[in-house]
Structure formats: structure tokens, C-alpha cells
Coordinates of C-alpha atoms in Angstrom, one line a residue:
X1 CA 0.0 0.0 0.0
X2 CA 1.8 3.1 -0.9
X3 CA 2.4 6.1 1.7
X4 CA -0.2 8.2 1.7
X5 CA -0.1 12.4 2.1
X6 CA -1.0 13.9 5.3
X7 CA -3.4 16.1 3.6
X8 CA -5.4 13.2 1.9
X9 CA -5.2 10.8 5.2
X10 CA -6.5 13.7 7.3
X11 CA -9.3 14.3 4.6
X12 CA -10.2 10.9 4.5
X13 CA -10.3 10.6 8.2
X14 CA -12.9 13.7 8.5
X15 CA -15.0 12.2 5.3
X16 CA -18.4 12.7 6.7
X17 CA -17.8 13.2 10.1
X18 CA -20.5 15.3 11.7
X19 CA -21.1 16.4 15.5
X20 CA -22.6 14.0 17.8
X21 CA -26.3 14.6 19.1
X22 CA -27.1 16.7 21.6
X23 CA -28.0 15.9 25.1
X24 CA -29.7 17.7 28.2
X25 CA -27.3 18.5 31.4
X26 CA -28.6 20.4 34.3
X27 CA -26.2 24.1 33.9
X28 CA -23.9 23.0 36.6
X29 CA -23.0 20.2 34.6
X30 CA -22.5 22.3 31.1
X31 CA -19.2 24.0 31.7
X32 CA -17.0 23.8 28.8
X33 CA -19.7 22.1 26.8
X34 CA -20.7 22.8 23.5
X35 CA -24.4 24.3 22.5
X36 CA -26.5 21.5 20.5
X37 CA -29.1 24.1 19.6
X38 CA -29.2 27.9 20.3
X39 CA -30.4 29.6 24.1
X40 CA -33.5 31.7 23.8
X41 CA -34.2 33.5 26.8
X42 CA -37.2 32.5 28.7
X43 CA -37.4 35.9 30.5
X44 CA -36.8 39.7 29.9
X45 CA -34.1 41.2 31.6
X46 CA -34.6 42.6 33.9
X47 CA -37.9 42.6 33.8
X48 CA -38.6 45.7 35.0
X49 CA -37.0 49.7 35.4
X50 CA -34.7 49.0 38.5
X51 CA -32.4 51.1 40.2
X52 CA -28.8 50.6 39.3
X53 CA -27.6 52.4 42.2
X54 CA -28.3 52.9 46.1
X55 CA -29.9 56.1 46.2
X56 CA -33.5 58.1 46.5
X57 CA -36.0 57.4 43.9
X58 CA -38.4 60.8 42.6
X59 CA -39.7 62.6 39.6
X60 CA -37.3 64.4 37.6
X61 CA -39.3 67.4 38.1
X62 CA -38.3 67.4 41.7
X63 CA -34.9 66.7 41.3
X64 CA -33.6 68.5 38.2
X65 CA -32.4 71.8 40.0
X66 CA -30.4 71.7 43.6
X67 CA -30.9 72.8 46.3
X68 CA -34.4 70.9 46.7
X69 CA -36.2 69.2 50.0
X70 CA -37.9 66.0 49.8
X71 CA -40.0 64.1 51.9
X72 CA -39.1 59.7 51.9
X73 CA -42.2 58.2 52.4
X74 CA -40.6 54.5 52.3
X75 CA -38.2 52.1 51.2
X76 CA -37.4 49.8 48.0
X77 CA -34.6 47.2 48.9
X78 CA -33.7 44.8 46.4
X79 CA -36.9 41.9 46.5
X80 CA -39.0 43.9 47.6
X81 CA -40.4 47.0 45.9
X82 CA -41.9 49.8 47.4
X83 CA -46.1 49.3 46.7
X84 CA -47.2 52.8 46.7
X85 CA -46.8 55.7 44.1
X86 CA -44.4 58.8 44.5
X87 CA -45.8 62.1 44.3
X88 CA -45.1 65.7 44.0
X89 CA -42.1 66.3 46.5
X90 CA -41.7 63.0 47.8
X91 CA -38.7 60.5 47.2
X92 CA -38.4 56.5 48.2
X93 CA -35.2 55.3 49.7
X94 CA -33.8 52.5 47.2
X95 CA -31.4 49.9 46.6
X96 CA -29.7 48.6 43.5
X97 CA -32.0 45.9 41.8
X98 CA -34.7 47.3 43.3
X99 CA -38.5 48.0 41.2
X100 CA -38.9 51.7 40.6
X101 CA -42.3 52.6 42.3
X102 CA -44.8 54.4 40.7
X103 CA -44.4 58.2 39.4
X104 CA -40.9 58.1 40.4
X105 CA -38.4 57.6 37.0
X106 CA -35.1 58.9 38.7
X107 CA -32.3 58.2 41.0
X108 CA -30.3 60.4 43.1
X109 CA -26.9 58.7 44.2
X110 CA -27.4 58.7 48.1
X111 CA -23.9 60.6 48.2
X112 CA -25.7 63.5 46.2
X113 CA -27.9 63.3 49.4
X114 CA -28.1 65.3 52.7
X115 CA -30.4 63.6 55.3
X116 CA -32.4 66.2 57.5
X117 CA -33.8 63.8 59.7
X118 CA -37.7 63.3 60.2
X119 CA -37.7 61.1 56.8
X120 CA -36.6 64.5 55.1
X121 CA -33.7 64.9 52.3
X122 CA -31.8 67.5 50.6
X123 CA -31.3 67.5 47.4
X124 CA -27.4 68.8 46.8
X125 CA -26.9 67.9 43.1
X126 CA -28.9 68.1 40.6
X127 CA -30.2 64.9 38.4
X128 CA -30.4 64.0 34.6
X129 CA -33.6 62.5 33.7
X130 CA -33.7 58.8 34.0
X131 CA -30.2 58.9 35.7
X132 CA -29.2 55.5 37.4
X133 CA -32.2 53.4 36.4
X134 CA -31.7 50.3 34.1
X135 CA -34.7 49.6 31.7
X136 CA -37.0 46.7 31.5
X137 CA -35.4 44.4 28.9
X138 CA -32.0 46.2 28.8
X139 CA -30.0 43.1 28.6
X140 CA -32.2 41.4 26.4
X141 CA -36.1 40.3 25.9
X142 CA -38.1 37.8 26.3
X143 CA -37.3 34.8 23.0
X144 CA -34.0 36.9 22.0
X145 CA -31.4 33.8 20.5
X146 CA -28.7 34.6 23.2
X147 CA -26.3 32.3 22.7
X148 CA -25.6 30.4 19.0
X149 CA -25.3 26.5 18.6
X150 CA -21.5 26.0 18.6
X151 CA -20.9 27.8 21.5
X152 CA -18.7 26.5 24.0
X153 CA -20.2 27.1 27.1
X154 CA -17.8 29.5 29.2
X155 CA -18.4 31.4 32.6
X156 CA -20.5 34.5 30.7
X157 CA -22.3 32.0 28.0
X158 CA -23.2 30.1 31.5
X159 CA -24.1 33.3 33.1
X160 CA -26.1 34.7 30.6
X161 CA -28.2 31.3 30.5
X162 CA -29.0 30.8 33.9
X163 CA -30.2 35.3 33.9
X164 CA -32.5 33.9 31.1
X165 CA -34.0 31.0 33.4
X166 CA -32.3 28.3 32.0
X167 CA -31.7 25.3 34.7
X168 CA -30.3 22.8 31.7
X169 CA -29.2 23.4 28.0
X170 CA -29.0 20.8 25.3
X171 CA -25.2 20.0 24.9
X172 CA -23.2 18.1 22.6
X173 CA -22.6 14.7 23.4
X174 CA -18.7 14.2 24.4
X175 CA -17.1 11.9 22.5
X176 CA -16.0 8.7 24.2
X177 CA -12.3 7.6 23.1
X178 CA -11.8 3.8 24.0
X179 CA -7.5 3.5 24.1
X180 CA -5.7 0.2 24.0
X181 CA -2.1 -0.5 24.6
X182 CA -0.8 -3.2 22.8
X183 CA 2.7 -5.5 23.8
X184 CA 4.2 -7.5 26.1
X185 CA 6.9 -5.5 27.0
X186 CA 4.6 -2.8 28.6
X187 CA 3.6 -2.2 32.5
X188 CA 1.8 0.4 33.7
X189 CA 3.8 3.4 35.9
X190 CA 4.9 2.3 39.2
X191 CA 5.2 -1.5 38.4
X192 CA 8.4 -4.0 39.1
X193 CA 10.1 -3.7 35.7
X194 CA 11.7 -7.3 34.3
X195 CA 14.9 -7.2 32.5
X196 CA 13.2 -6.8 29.1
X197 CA 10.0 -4.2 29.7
X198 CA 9.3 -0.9 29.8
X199 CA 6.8 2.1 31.4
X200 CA 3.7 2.5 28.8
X201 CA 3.4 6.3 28.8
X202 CA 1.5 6.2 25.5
X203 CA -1.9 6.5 26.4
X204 CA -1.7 8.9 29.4
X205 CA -0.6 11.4 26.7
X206 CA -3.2 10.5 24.2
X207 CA -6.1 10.5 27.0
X208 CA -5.0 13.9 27.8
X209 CA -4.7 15.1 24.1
X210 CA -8.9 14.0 23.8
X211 CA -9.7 15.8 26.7
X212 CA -8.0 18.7 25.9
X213 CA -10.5 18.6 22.7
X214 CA -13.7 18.2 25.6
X215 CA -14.0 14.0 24.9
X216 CA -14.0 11.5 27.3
X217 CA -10.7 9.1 27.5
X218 CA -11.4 5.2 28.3
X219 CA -8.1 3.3 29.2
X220 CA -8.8 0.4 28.4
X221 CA -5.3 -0.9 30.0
X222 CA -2.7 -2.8 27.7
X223 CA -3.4 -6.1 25.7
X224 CA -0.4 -8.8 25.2
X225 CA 1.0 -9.8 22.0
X226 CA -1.8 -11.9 21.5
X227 CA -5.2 -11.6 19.0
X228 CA -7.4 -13.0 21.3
X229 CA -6.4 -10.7 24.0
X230 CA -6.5 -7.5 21.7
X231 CA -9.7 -8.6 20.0
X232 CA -11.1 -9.1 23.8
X233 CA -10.7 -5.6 24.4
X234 CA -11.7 -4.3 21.3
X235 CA -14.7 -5.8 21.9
X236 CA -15.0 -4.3 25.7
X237 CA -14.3 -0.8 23.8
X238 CA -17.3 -1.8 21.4
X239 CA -19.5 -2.9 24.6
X240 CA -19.0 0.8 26.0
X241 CA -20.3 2.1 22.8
X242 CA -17.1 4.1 21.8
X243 CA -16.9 6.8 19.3
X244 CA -12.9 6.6 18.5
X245 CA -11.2 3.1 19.5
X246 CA -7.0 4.7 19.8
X247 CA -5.1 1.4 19.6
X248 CA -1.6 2.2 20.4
X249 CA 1.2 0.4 18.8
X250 CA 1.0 -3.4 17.0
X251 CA 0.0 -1.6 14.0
X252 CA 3.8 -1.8 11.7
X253 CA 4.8 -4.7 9.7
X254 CA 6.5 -7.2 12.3
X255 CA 5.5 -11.0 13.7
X256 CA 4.2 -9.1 16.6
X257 CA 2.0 -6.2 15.5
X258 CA -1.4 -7.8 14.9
X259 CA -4.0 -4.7 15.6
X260 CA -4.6 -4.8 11.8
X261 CA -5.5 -8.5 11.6
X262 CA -7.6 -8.4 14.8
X263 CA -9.8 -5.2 14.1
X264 CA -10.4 -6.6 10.0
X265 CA -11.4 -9.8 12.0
X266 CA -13.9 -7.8 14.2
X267 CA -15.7 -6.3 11.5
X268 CA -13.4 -2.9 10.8
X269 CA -13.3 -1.4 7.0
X270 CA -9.8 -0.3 6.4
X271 CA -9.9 3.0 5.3
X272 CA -6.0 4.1 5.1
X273 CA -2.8 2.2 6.7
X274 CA 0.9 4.2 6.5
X275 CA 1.0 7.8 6.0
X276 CA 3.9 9.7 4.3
X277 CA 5.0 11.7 7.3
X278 CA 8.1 11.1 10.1
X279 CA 7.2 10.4 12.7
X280 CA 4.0 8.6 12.1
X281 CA 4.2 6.3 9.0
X282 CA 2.4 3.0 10.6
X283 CA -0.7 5.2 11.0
X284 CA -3.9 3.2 10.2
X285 CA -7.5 4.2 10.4
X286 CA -10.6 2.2 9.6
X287 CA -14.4 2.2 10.2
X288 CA -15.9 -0.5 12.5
X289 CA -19.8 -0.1 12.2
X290 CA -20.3 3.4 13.6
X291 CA -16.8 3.5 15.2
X292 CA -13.8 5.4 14.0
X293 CA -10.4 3.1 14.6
X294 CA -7.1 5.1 14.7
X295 CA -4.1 2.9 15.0
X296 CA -1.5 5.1 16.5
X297 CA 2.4 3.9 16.3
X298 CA 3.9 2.5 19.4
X299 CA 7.2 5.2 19.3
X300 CA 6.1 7.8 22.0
X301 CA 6.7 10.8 20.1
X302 CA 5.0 9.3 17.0
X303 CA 1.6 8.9 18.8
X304 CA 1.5 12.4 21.0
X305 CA 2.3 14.0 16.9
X306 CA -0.4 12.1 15.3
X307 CA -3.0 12.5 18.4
X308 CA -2.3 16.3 17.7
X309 CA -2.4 16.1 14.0
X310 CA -5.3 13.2 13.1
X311 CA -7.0 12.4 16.7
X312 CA -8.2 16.1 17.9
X313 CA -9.7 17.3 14.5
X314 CA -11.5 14.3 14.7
X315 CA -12.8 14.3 18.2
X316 CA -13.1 18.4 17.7
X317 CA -15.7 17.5 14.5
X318 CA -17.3 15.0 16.6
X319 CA -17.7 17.2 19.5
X320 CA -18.9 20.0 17.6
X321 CA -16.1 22.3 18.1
X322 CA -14.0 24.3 15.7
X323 CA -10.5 23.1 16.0
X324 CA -7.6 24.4 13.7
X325 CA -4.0 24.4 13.8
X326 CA -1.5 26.5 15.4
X327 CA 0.5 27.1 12.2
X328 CA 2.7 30.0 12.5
X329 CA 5.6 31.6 10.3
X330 CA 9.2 31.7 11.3
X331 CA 13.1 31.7 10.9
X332 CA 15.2 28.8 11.1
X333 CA 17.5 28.8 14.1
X334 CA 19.9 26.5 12.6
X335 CA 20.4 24.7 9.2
X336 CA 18.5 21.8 8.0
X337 CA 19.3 19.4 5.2
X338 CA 17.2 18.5 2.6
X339 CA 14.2 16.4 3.3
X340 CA 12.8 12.6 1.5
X341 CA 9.6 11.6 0.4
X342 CA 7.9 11.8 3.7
X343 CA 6.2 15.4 5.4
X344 CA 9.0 15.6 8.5
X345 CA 7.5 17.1 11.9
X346 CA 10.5 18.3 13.5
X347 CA 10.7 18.9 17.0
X348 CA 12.0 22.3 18.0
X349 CA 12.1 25.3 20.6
X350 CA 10.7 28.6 19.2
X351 CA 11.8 31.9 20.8
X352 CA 10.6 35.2 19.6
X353 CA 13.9 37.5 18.6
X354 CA 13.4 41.3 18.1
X355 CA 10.0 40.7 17.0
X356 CA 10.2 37.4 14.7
X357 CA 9.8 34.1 15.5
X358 CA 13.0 31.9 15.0
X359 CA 12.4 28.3 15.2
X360 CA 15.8 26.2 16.3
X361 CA 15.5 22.3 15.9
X362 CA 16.4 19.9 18.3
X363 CA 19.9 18.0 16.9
X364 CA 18.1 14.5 17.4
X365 CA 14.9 13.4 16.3
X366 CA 14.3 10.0 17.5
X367 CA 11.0 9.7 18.3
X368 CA 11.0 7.6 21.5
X369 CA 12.1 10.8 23.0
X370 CA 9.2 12.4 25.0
X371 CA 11.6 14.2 27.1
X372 CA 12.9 16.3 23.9
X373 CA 8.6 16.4 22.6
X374 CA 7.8 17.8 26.2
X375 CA 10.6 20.3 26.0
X376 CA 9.9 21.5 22.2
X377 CA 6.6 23.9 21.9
X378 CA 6.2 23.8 18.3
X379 CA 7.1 21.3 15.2
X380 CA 8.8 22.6 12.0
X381 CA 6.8 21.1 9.2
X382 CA 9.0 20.2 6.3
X383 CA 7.6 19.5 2.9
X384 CA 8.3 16.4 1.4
X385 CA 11.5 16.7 -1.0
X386 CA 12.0 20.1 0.8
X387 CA 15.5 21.9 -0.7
X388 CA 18.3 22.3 2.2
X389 CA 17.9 25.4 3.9
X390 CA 20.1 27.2 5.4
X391 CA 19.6 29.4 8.9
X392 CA 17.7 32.3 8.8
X393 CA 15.1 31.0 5.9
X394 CA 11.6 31.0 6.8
X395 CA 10.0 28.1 8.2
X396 CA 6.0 26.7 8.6
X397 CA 6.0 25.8 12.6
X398 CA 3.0 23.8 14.1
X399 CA 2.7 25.6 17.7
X400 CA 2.1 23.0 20.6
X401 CA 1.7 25.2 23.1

């Protein structure tokens, strides 16, 4: 099967993906979720001419030229308006968020306030018209679209639904990423190491890369070198209804890397398998009835570059979210040689320098280095057949973080 561009593999990976349906979560729930449909409000707000300061409501009239007396004939705190209606010379003591009585349509500041004693005020400034009083529906009315499907629900989109008496909002459902390690060298962190294993840091990265991009991560643990027990927790990932089964390693060309022959044997459609990009050739990815299948490499650095470039637009178009590259312009730090058939994601450190980015990559690229991937914040992205270029020419850099 020949190597297949980045550009076409991610294409082919997206091919009719749309976002997942909506479900209802109470609004303490919704943070960070994305809008299934749009938020109409159920309310005006506020739904009636309220005082936006602590003050003295009257008529204009009475409080348009200084020095003036008043008489308060009662009080309007917040909850609980004042009932009767404000006359000729007379003012109501009131608090922000509090109803504006009857015949009164302005507030004096208290501070613009001299109190006499015997429920009398003076009047020391004078008052615009209307001054300190917010209008019924000044935030918005009753079946205005607030907020627009898409929306990621952050602490003013929240805000705004809850003013508009909204106790749940139809969300997105989050998609649920089912990950399996594969190979008998593995252990999970913290275990008794043989002479002949190693730490499998593979899927803590790629569970954190899906819920960076709001999904839900299933480890699944890791499977030996054997079909039956890859297939048996294939099928586990399948029982939990999945969206995205991650396999991690087993997916190259060696006696021991059998994810291909097991998820073909469980029903998956082979989509794409080997990509023309470094690192991340073995990629595969495949359809198993509803389920997406992503087959990341087993090299580290290989599956945290892919998770960024294939996994999150995926799970980002599932979720309903807009997701899109980092890509940024820059100056190499250093000279790099001219590059093969395959799209290189080069791992480098990018500094800004008198106002331009310059974009220096590490000297070695191996990609079972995460210390060197958790070190560089962006990738230089060579072309495939790229010329030699020397330090100082411009570079496309992928921006991690």
C-alpha cells in the first residue's frame, strides 16, 4: 500500500464526520460544553426599570435643579419593591435591583444626598432624567437567540443562560475515546520492571490530548501480543459504545504487531494504513460499524504528533467544536538538510527574537524521546522533498503550546 499524504489521510479521516447529538445537562454540569441548539431566553431582563444604584428614587421634576427638600415616604430594597406611588415632592429610599415605584423615573446617588432627619432629604446635586435606572429588557427580551449552537459554554455564556431562566441546555454529546495498549513488554507506571519491559506512557498522553478537545478518554489498559487478547478488548471498547477506539502500537509490519489482523477480524473497514510523514508512517484508520479506529504507532513521540495532527480534528468534529492548527511563520535557528519523500514534523524550541519568530531544531529526532517532545513547543513542518535550507530561511512551525 503506498504512503499516503497527510493532507489526503486527514481528509479521508474527517470524510463525513458530523457532530454527535445533543444531550440535556442540568447548567452546573455544562461547563466547557458545546451548545447542541441555540439559548432563547425565557425571560426579559430585567424585567422591569430598576435602580442601578443605592440612592433616592423621585420625579425628575423634583430633582432636576439643587438645592431641593424631599420628603421619603418608604423604602425599595432589592426583592421587595416599594407598593405605593411617589408624588409631588416625595422620594423612596432604594437599593440597587430594586423595582422603581410608581411616578418616580429617577435616582439620586445617596452621596448627592443630605439627610435632614424626620424622613426628610436635601437634594445637593442636581439629576439627569432617567439617571441610574436600568430599563425593562435592557440586557435582552423575552425569546431573544442569546447564545448560537457551537458555542462552547464559558463562565459568561453560562451566566447569561442561567439570567435567562435556563436550569439545563441541550449540549453536545462528548465523545468517548476507548484506548488500548498493545505489547508485552509494557507495564503500567509504578510496576516492578523485568529485565526486558518498559513504562507504557503512551496512552496517558493520548487520553490527555482527547480531553483537551472536551471527549471522554477510556483506558482500556494494555493487551499482550496476542489476538485474542487484543480482539477481547476491542470488543470491551465496542460494549462501551465508543466513538474513537486509539489502539496504540501493533499496527507496523513485524510478527508481533497484529492490531490490523484483529480489528479486520472484528468487522473494521480499512480505510488508510501508512501515512507519508516522520514520525508517524504506521498510522492506520478504519471504520468499524459506527466506530472510528485510529491505530496510532507505538514510538512515544509518534503517537502524541499524530493524536495532535489526526486524533483532535477528529474528536473536535465529533464534539462540535471548531478546532484548527497552530501554524505560524518563522526563521530557522539552525540549518537543516534536505528532506525525503515523507512530510517531517520536526521537533524544535521557538523563541521570539526582536519581533520574529525563530524556530531552532532539536539536533536529534528520535521519536522515543518524549523528554525532547515535552521540552519543544512547536514542530517545524517540512515539505516532502524540501531543498536544504540554510539558517535564517523562513520556516512553517505547528505551535504546541
Amino acid at each position: 500500500m503506498a504512503l499516503l499524504p497527510v493532507t489526503e489521510a486527514l481528509e479521508r479521516l474527517l470524510d463525513g464526520v458530523t457532530a454527535l447529538p445533543g444531550e440535556r445537562v442540568p447548567l452546573a454540569d455544562a461547563a466547557g460544553r458545546v451548545l447542541a441548539e441555540p439559548v432563547v431566553a425565557l425571560r426579559t431582563q430585567p424585567p422591569f426599570d430598576a435602580s442601578a444604584m443605592d440612592g433616592y428614587v423621585a420625579r425628575f421634576c423634583d430633582v432636576a435643579s439643587a438645592p431641593a427638600l424631599l420628603e421619603v415616604i418608604g423604602v425599595a430594597p432589592a426583592g421587595r419593591g416599594f407598593s405605593g406611588t411617589v408624588g409631588e415632592g416625595q422620594a423612596v429610599r432604594i437599593f440597587t435591583g430594586a423595582p422603581l415605584p410608581e411616578g418616580a423615573d429617577t435616582v439620586v446617588i445617596q452621596e448627592n444626598v443630605r439627610d435632614l432627619g424626620n424622613g426628610r432629604i436635601e437634594l445637593t446635586e442636581p439629576t439627569a432624567k432617567g439617571r441610574n435606572v436600568r430599563r425593562r429588557g435592557l440586557d435582552f427580551g423575552q425569546g431573544d437567540v442569546l447564545l448560537e449552537k457551537g458555542r462552547v459554554l464559558d463562565a459568561a455564556a453560562l451566566s447569561l443562560a442561567a439570567s435567562a431562566n435556563h436550569p439545563a441546555l441541550n449540549v453536545v454529546r462528548r465523545p468517548l475515546v476507548a484506548i488500548i495498549a498493545t505489547g508485552d513488554e509494557l507495564l503500567p507506571p509504578g510496576s516492578a520492571l523485568g529485565p526486558d519491559q518498559i513504562i507504557s506512557s503512551n496512552a496517558y498522553g493520548v487520553a490527555a490530548a482527547s480531553q483537551s478537545i472536551g471527549a471522554l478518554a477510556l483506558d482500556l489498559g494494555i493487551a499482550a501480543d496476542r489476538q485474542e487478547a487484543i480482539a477481547a478488548l476491542v470488543r470491551q471498547a465496542v460494549e462501551a459504545d465508543a466513538d474513537v477506539i486509539v489502539t496504540l502500537g501493533g499496527a507496523s509490519v513485524g510478527d508481533h504487531d497484529l492490531v490490523h489482523s484483529v480489528l479486520t477480524g472484528e468487522g473494521m473497514q480499512l480505510d488508510f494504513w501508512k501515512i507519508a510523514m516522520r514520525p508517524g508512517k504506521p498510522l492506520m484508520f478504519g471504520r468499524l460499524g459506527h466506530i472510528r479506529c485510529i491505530g496510532l504507532p507505538g514510538n512515544p513521540v509518534a503517537s502524541i504528533v499524530c493524536s495532535q495532527l489526526f486524533l483532535k480534528p477528529l474528536l473536535a468534529r465529533l464534539g462540535g467544536r471548531d478546532h484548527h492548527q497552530d501554524m505560524r511563520t518563522a526563521r530557522l535557528g539552525t540549518a537543516m538538510r534536505a528532506n525525503d519523500l515523507r512530510q517531517d514534523y520536526v521537533r524544535a524550541v521557538v523563541r521570539e527574537d526582536a519581533g520574529t519568530l525563530v524556530a531552532t531544531p532539536f539536533g536529534i529526532q528520535d521519536s522515543s524521546m518524549l523528554r525532547m517532545l515535552a521540552d519543544a513547543n512547536g514542530l517545524i513542518v517540512r515539505e516532502p522533498f524540501a531543498p536544504a535550507a540554510e539558517a535564517g530561511a523562513e520556516c512553517s512551525v505547528l505551535m504546541l503550546r
